[in-house]
Coordinates of C-alpha atoms in Angstrom, one line a residue:
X338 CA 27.2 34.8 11.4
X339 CA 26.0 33.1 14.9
X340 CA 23.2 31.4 14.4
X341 CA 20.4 32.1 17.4
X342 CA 20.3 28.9 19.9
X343 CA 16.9 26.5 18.9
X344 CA 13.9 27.5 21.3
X345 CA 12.2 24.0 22.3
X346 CA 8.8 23.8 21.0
X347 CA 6.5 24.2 23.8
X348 CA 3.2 22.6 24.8
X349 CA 0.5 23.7 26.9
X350 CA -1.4 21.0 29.4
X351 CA -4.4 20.5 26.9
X352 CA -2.0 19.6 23.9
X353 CA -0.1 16.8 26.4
X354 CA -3.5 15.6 27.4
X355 CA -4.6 15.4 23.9
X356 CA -1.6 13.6 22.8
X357 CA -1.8 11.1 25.6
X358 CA -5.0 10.4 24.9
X359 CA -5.7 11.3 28.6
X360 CA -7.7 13.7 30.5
X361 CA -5.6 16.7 32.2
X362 CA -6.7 15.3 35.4
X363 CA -5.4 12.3 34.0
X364 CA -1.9 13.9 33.2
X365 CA -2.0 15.5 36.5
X366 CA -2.2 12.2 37.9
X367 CA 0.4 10.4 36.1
X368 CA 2.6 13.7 36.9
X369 CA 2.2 13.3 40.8
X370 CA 2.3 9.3 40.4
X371 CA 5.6 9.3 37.9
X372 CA 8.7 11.3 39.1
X373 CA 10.1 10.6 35.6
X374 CA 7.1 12.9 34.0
X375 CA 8.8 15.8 32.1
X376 CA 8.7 18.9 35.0
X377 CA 6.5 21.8 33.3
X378 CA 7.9 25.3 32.9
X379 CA 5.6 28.0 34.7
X380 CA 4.5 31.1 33.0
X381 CA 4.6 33.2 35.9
X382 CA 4.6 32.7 40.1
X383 CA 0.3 32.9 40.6
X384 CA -0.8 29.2 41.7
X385 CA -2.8 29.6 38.2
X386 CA -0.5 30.2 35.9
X387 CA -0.4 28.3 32.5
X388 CA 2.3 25.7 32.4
X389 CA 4.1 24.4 28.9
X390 CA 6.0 21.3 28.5
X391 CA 9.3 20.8 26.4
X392 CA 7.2 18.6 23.1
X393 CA 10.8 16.8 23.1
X394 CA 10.8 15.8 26.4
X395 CA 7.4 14.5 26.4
X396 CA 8.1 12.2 23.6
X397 CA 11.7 10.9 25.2
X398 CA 9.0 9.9 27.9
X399 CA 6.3 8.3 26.1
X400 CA 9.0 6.7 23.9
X401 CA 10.7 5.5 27.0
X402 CA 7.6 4.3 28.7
X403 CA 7.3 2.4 24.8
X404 CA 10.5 0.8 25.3
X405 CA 10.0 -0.1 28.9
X406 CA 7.2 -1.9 27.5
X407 CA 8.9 -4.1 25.8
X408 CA 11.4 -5.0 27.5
X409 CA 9.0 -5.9 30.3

C-alpha cells in the first residue's frame, strides 16, 4: 500500500501579505529586495497569472529572518 507523496500546502499572494502583516505591494517589494524570499509557483505562462507560495517555505523564512534577529 504506497502511500501518495504530501502536496505542500499552498498560499496565494493575499494570504502571504496577510500573514506578514504587509501590503502585497509590500511583499512584492521585500520579494525584489530579498533574494532569499521563497520563489512563487505560477499558475500558468500570462504575465497575470495567480502565483501560490509553498506555506512551509514562507515560514522557514520568517522564522529565519526571527533567528537572524537575534543573533544580530
Amino acid at each position: 500500500n504506497a502511500q501518495a507523496p504530501t502536496l505542500p500546502e499552498l498560499m496565494t499572494m493575499a494570504e502571504v501579505a496577510l500573514r506578514m502583516r504587509r501590503t502585497r505591494s509590500g511583499v512584492d517589494k521585500l520579494r525584489a529586495r530579498d533574494p532569499s524570499f521563497p520563489k512563487p509557483l505560477k499558475d500558468g505562462d500570462d504575465r497575470r497569472s495567480r502565483i501560490y507560495f509553498v506555506r512551509q517555505e514562507i515560514e522557514a523564512y520568517l522564522v529565519a529572518r526571527l533567528d537572524a534577529r537575534a543573533v544580530a
